[in-house]
Coordinates of C-alpha atoms and ligand atoms in Angstrom, one line a residue:
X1 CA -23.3 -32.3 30.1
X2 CA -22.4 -32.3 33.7
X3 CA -22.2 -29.3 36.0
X4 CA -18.1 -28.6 36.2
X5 CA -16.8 -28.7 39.6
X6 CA -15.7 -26.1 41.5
X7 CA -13.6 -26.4 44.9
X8 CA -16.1 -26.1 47.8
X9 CA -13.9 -23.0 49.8
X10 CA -11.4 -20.9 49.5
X11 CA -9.4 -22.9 52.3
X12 CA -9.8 -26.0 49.6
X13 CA -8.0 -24.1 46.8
X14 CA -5.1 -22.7 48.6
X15 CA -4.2 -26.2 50.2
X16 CA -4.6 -27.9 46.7
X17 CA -2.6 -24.9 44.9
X18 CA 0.1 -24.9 47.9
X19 CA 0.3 -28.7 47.7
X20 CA 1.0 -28.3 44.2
X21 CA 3.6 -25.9 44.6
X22 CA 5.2 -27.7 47.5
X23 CA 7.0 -30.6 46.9
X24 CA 10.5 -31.9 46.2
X25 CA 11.5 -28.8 44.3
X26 CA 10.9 -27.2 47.8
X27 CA 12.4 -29.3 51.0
X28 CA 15.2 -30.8 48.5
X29 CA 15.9 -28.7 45.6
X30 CA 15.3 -25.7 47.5
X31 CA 17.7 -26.4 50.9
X32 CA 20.7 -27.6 48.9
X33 CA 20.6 -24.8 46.1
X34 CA 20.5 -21.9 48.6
X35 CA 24.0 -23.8 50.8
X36 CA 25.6 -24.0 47.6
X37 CA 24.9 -20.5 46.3
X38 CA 25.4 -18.3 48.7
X39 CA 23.0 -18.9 51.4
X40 CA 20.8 -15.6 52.6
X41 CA 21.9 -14.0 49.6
X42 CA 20.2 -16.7 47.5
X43 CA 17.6 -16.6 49.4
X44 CA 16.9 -13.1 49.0
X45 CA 17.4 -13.8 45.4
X46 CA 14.8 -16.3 45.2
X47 CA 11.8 -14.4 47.1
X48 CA 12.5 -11.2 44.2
X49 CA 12.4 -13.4 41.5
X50 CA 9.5 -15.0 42.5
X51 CA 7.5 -12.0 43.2
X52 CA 8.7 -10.4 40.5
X53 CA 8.0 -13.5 37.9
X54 CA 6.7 -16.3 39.3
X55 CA 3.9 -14.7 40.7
X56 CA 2.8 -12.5 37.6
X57 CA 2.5 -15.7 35.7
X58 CA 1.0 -17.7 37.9
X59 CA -1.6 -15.0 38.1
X60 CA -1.5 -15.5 34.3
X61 CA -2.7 -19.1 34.8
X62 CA -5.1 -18.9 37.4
X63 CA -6.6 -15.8 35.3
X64 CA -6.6 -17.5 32.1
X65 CA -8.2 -21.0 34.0
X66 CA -10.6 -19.5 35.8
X67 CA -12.0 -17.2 32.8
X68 CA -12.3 -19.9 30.3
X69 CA -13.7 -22.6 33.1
X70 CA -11.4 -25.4 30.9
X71 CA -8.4 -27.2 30.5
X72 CA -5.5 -25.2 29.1
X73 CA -5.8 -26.2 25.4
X74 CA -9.3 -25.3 25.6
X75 CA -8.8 -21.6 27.7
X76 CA -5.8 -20.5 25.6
X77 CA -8.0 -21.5 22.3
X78 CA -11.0 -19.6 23.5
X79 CA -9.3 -16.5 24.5
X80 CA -7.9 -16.0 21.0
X81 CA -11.5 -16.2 19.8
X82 CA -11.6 -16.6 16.0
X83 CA -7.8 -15.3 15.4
X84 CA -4.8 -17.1 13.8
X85 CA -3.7 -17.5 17.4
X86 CA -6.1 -20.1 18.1
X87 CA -3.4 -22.4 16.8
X88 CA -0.9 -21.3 18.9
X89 CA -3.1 -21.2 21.9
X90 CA -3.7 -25.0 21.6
X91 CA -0.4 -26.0 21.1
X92 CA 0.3 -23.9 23.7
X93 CA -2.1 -26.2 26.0
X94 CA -1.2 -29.7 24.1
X95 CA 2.4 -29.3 24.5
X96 CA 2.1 -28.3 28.6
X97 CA 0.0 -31.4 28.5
X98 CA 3.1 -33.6 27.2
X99 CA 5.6 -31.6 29.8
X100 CA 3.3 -32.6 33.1
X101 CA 2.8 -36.1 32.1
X102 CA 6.9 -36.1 31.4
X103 CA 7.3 -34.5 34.6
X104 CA 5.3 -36.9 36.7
X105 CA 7.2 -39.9 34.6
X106 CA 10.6 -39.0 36.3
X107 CA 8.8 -37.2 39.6
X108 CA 7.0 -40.8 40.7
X109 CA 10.0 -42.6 40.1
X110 CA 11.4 -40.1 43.0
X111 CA 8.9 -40.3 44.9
X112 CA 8.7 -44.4 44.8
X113 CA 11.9 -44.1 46.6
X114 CA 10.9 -41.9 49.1
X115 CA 8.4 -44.5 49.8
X116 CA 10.6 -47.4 49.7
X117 CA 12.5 -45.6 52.1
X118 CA 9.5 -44.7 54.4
X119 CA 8.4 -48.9 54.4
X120 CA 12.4 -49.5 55.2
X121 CA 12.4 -47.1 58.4
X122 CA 8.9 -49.1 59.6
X123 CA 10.4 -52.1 58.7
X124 CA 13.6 -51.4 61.1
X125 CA 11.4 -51.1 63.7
X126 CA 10.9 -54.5 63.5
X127 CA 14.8 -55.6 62.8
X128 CA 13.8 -57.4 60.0
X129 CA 17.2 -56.3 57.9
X130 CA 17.3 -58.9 54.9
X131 CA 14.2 -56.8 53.8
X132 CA 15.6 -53.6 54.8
X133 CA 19.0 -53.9 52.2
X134 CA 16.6 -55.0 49.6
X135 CA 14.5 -51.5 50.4
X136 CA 17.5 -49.1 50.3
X137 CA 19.9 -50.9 47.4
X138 CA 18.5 -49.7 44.0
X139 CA 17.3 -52.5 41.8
X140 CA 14.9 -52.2 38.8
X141 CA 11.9 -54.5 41.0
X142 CA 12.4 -52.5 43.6
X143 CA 11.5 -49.1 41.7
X144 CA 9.1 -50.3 39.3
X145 CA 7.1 -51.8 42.5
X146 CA 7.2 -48.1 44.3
X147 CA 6.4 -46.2 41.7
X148 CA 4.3 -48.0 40.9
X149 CA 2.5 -47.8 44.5
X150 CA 3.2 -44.1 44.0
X151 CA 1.1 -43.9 40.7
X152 CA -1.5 -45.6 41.9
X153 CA -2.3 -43.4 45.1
X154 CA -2.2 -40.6 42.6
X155 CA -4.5 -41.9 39.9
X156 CA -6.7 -42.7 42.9
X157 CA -6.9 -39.3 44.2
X158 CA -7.7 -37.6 40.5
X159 CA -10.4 -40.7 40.2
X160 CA -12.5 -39.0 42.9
X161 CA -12.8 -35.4 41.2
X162 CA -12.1 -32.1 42.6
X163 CA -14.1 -31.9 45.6
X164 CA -13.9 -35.7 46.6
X165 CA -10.1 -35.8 45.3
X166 CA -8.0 -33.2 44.9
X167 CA -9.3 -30.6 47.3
X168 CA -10.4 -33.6 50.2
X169 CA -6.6 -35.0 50.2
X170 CA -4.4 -32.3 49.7
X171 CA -6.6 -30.2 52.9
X172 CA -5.6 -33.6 54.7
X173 CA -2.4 -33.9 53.4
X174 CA -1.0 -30.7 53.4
X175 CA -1.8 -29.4 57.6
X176 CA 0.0 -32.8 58.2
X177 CA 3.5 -32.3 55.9
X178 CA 3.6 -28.4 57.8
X179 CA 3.4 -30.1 61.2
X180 CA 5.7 -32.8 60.1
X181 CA 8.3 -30.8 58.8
X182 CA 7.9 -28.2 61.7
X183 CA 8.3 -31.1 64.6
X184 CA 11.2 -32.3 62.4
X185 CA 12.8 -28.9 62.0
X186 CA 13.0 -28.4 66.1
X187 CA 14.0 -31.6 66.9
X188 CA 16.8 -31.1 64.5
X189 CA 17.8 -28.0 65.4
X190 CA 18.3 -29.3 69.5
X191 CA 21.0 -31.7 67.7
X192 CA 24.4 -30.9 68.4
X193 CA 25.8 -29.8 65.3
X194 CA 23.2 -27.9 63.7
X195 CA 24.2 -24.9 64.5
X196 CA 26.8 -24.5 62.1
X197 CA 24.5 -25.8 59.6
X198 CA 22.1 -22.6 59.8
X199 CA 25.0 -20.6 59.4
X200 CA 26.1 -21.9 56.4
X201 CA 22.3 -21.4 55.1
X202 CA 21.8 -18.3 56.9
X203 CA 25.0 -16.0 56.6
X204 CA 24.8 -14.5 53.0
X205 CA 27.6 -14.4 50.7
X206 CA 26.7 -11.9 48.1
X207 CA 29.8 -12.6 46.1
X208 CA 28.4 -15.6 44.6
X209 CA 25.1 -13.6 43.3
X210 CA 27.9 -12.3 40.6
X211 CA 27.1 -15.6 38.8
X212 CA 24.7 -14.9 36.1
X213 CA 24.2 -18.6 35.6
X214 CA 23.1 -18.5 39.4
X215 CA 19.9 -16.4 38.2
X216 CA 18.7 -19.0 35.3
X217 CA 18.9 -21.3 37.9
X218 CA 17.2 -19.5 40.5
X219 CA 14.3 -18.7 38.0
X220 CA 14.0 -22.4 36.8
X221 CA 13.8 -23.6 40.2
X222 CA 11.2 -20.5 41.3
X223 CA 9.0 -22.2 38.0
X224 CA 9.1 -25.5 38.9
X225 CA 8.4 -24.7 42.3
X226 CA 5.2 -22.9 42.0
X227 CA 4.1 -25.3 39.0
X228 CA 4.2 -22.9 36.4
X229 CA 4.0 -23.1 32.6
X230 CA 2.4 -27.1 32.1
X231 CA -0.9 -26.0 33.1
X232 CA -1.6 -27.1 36.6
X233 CA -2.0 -24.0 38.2
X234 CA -4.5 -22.7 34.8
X235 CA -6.6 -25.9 35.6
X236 CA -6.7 -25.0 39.4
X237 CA -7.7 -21.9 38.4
X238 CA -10.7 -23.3 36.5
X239 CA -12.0 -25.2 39.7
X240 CA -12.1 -21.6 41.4
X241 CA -15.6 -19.7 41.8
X242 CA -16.0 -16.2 40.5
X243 CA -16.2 -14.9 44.2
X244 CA -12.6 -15.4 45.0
X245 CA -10.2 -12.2 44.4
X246 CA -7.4 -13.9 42.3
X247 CA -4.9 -11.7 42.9
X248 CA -4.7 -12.3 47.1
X249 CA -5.0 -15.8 46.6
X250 CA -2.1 -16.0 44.0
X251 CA -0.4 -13.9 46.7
X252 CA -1.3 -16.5 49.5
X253 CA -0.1 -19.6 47.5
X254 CA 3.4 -18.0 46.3
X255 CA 4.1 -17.0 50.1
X256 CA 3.0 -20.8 51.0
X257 CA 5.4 -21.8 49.0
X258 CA 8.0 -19.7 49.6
X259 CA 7.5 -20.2 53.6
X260 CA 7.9 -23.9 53.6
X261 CA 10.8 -23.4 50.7
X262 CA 12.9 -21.4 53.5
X263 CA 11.5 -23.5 56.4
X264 CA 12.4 -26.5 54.5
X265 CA 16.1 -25.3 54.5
X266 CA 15.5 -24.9 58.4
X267 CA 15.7 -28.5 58.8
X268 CA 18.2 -29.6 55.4
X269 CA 20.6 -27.4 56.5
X270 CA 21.1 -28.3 59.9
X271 CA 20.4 -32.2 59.3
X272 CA 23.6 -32.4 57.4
X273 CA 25.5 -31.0 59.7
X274 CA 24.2 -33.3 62.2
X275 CA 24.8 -35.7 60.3
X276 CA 28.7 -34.5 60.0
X277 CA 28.8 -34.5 63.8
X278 CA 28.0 -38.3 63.4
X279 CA 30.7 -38.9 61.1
X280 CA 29.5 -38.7 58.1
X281 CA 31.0 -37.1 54.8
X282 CA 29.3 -34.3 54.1
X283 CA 31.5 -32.5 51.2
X284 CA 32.2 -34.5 48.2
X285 CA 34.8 -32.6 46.0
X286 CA 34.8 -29.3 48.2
X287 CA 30.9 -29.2 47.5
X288 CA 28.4 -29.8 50.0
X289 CA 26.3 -32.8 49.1
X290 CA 23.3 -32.2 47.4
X291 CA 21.4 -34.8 45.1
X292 CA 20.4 -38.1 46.0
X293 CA 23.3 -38.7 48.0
X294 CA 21.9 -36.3 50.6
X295 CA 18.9 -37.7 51.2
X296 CA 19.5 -41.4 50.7
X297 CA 22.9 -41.7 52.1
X298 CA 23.7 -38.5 54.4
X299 CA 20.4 -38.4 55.8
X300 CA 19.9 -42.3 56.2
X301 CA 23.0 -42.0 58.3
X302 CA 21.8 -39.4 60.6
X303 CA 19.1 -41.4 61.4
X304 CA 20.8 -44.6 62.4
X305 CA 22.9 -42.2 64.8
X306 CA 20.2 -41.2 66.3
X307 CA 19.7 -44.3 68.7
X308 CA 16.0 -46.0 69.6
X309 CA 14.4 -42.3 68.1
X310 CA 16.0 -42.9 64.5
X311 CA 13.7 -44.9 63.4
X312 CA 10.9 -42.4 64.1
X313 CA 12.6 -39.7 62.7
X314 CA 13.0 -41.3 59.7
X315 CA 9.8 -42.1 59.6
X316 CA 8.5 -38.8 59.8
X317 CA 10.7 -37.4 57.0
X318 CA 10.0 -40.0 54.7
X319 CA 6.4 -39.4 55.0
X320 CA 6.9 -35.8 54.9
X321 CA 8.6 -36.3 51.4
X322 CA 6.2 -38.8 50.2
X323 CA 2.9 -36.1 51.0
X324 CA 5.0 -33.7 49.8
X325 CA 5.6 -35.6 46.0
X326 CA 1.6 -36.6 46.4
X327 CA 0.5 -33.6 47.0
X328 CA 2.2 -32.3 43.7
X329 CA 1.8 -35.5 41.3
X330 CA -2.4 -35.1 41.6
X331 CA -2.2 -32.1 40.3
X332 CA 0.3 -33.0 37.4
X333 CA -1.8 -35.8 36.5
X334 CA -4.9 -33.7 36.6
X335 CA -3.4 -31.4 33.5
X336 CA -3.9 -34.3 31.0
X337 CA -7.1 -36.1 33.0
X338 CA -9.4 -32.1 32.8
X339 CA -7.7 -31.7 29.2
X340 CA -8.8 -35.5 27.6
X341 CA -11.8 -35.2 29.6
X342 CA -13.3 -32.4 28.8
X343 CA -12.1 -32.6 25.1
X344 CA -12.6 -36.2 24.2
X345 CA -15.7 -37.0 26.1
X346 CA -14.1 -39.8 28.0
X347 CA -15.5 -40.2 32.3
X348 CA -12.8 -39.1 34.3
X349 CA -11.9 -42.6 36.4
X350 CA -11.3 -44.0 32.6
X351 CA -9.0 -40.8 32.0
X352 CA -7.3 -41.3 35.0
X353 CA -6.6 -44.8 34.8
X354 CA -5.5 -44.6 31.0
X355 CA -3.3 -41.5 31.5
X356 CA -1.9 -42.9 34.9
X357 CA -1.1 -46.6 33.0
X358 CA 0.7 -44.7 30.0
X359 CA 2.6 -42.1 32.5
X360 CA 3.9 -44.9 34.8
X361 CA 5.1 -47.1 31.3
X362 CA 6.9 -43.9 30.4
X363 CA 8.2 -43.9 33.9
X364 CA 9.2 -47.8 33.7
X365 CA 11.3 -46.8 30.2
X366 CA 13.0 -44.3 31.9
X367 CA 13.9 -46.7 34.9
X368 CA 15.4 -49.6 32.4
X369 CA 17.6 -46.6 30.8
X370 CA 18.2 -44.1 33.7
X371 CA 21.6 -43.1 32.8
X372 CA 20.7 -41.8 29.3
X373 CA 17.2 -40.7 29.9
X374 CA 16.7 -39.3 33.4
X375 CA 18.5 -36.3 32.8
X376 CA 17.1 -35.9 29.5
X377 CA 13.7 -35.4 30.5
X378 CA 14.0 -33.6 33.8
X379 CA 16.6 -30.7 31.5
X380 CA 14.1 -30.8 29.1
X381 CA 11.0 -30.4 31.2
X382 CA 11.8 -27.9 33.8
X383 CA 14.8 -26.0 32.4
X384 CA 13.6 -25.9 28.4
X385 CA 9.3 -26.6 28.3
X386 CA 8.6 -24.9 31.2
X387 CA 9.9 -21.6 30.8
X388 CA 9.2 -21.3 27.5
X389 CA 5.4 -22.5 28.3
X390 CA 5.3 -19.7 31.0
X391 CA 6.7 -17.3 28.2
X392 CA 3.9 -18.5 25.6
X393 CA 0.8 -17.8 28.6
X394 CA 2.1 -14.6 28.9
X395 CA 2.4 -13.7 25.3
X396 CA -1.0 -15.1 24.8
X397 CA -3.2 -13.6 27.7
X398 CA -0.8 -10.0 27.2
X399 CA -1.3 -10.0 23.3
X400 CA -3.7 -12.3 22.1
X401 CA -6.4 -12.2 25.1
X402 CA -8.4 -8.6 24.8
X403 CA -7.8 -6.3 27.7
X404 CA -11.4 -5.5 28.8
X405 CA -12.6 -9.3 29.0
X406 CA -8.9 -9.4 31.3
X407 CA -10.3 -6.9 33.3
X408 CA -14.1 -7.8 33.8
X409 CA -12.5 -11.5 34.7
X410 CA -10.0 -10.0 37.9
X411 CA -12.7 -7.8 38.8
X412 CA -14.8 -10.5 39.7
X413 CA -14.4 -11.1 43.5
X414 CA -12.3 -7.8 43.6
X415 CA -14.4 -5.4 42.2
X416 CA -12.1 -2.2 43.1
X417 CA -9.0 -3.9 41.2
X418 CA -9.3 -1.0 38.9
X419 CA -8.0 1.5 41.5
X420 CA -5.4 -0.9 42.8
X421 CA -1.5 -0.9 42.5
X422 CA -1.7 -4.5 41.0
X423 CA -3.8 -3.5 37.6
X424 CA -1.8 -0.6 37.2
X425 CA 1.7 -2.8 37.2
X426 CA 0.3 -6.2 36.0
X427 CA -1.0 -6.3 32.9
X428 CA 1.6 -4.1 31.3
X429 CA 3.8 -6.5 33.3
X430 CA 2.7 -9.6 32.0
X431 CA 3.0 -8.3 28.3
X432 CA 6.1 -6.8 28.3
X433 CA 8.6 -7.1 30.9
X434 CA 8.0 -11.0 31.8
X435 CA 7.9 -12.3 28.1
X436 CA 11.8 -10.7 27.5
X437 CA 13.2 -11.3 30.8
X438 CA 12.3 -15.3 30.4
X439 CA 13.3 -15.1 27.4
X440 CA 16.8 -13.7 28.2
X441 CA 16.7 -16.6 30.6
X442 CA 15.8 -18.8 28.3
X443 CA 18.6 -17.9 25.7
X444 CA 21.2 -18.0 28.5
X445 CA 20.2 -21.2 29.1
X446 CA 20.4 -22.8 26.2
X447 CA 23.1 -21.0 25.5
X448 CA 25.5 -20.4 27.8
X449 CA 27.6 -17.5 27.3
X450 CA 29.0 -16.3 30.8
Ligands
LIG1 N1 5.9 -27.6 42.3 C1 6.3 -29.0 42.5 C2 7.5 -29.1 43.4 O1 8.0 -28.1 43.9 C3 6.6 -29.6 41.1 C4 5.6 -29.4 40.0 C5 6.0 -29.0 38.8 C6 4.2 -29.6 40.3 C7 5.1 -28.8 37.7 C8 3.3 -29.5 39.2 C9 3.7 -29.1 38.0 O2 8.0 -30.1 43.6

């Protein structure tokens, strides 16, 4: 059999990790969220809960990955050893397999429009309009061509492997989306207008943390934001060499990921209130907008008020989106390409091709039905699957996964974890405190009593 890759460097891991973790769910969900919630005070919100459970299961994952070297069906099988758990830990694997392909099915079709919209502000460089309305008005060709596009970049990237893939684009991709969105945020905040933007995002209004409901939603969105629960972050784990002290780099990619989260609402913020300046309507029903209409309608506004530099500017966001969504769908896409790989024999570019083909089919149903299925599978995805996956890791490496193998695997690349705050708080952590507090989430959710 061949040798199993490994990520060449440190560096490589933390930019494919933190290109996972940043993507939509950051520079869109992330923005509108915290101006409709309360601002700072979400904010604040946000960066407890996701040090206080994002990061203990993603430390699950990467733990659990890097221990078993293997896809998640495969880790979560062998860490239950000959038990009755066994079951559980492959279904465990299997079904995260099913929630990342589901989640790149409604995530390309996303990102296919951010693309269409990126080819639109080129093409308005060039005043060529008749193919600039057929660009921005939603049609069924239209979609199905970009997402299309869209898959195919991504099957592409998981063709060429960890090394020549994964870990070569996203340390190309991802120094390009932070100086992109950091050029984007000062321009934008020189606007007139923006001002009042960052105060709305900025000035905390602790009132609205009242809202239970505010806290499910501020956990689902810390989940899907750092990729947790399908898998991806316990297969990136498994691509990590036994040098590297887990703990720090979990630490690294969370604050990654938070940073550009908050940085990201730096520039949403401010844009939309820029965007006011220029006339356009930015409260629909008292509510600031959030949704598509903020970025295809609000934003697309801002930019053709913006003279001889729109154009440009558009560009640059577009493209910031589009690397953003890339940088996320390889490693969605890698879940079931490591897991049919490495369980069914089958090379890797036929994996890819064959998973990326079904995905995108999925993607095309959901297209031709959007009204009834769209929400569907993003509700059932990332508020239902994925928290209950993240509960089911922890459950299985807190009570199923022995303690001393836990320990000889963290120690590795941080030999004095032993003496360290972190394996005093974490494991106990893991098995007890994060398994009833998703769950309380997960009840509320699902059943919403306040
Ligand atoms: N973290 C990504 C985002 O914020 C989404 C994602 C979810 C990626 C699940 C991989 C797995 O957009």
């Amino acid at each position: 059999m061949a040798v199993r890759e490994q990520f060449s460097s440190r560096a490589g891991f933390v930019m494919a990790a933190a290109g996972s973790a940043v993507g939509l769910g950051n520079i869109w969900g992330f923005p509108t969220q915290a101006a409709g919630n309360g601002g700072a005070a979400f904010v604040l919100m946000y960066v407890a809960l996701a040090f206080l459970l994002a990061y203990p299961v993603l430390m699950t994952e990467l733990l659990l990955g890097r221990y078993a070297r293997a896809n998640a069906a495969t880790a979560l099988e062998k860490v239950s050893h000959d038990t009755p758990w066994q079951g559980l830990g492959r279904f465990t694997g299997y079904y995260g397999m099913v929630v990342a392909s589901l989640i790149l099915s409604f995530y390309a079709i996303i990102a296919g429009w951010m693309l269409a919209y990126l080819v639109e502000a080129f093409v308005s460089l060039f005043g060529l309009s008749a193919a600039e309305s057929w660009l921005t008005s939603s049609s069924f060709a239209r979609d199905f061509l970009f997402c299309g596009i869209f898959m195919l970049l991504t099957m592409g990237v998981i063709v060429g492997g960890v090394k020549k893939g994964i870990e070569k684009w996203s340390s190309l991709m991802m120094p390009s989306l932070l100086f992109l969105l950091l050029c984007l945020i000062v321009y934008v905040l020189l606007q007139p207008g923006a001002l009042e933007g960052l105060k709305v995002y900025l000035i905390p209004d602790f009132s609205q943390l009242a809202d239970p409901g505010l806290l499910i939603s501020a956990l689902g969105q810390a989940f899907f934001s750092l990729s947790l629960g399908v898998g991806t972050m316990l297969v990136y784990g498994s691509y990590l060499s036994k040098e590297d002290s887990l703990p720090k780099l979990g630490f690294l990619v969370t604050l990654v990921d938070m940073g550009v989260a908050f940085a990201a609402g730096l520039l949403i913020l401010p844009a939309i209130f820029v965007a006011q300046n220029y006339g356009a309507e930015i409260y629909t029903d008292g509510a600031l907008v959030a949704g598509p209409d903020l970025i295809f309608r609000i934003l697309p506004h801002l930019f053709d008020s913006m003279g001889s530099v729109g154009p440009w500017v558009a560009v640059a966001f577009f493209l910031l989106m589009s690397l953003a969504a890339l940088t996320s769908s390889i490693s969605m896409l890698e879940v079931p390409v490591a897991l049919v790989v490495e369980r069914r024999q089958v090379s890797r570019p036929r994996a890819a091709l064959l998973i990326g083909t079904i995905i995108f089919g999925v993607s095309a149903g959901i297209m031709l039905n959007f009204d009834s299925w769209f929400g569907w599978v993003v509700d059932f995805t990332t508020k239902y699957s994925q928290p209950l996956l993240g509960l089911l890791m922890c459950v299985i490496a807190g009570w199923v996964w022995r303690r001393s193998e836990l320990l000889i695997e963290i120690q590795k690349g941080h030999p004095e974890i032993e003496d360290t705050l972190f394996w005093k708080i974490w494991p106990r952590y893991m098995k007890y405190i994060c398994p009833v507090l998703i769950l309380i989430t997960f009840i509320h959710s699902v059943y919403p009593i306040v």
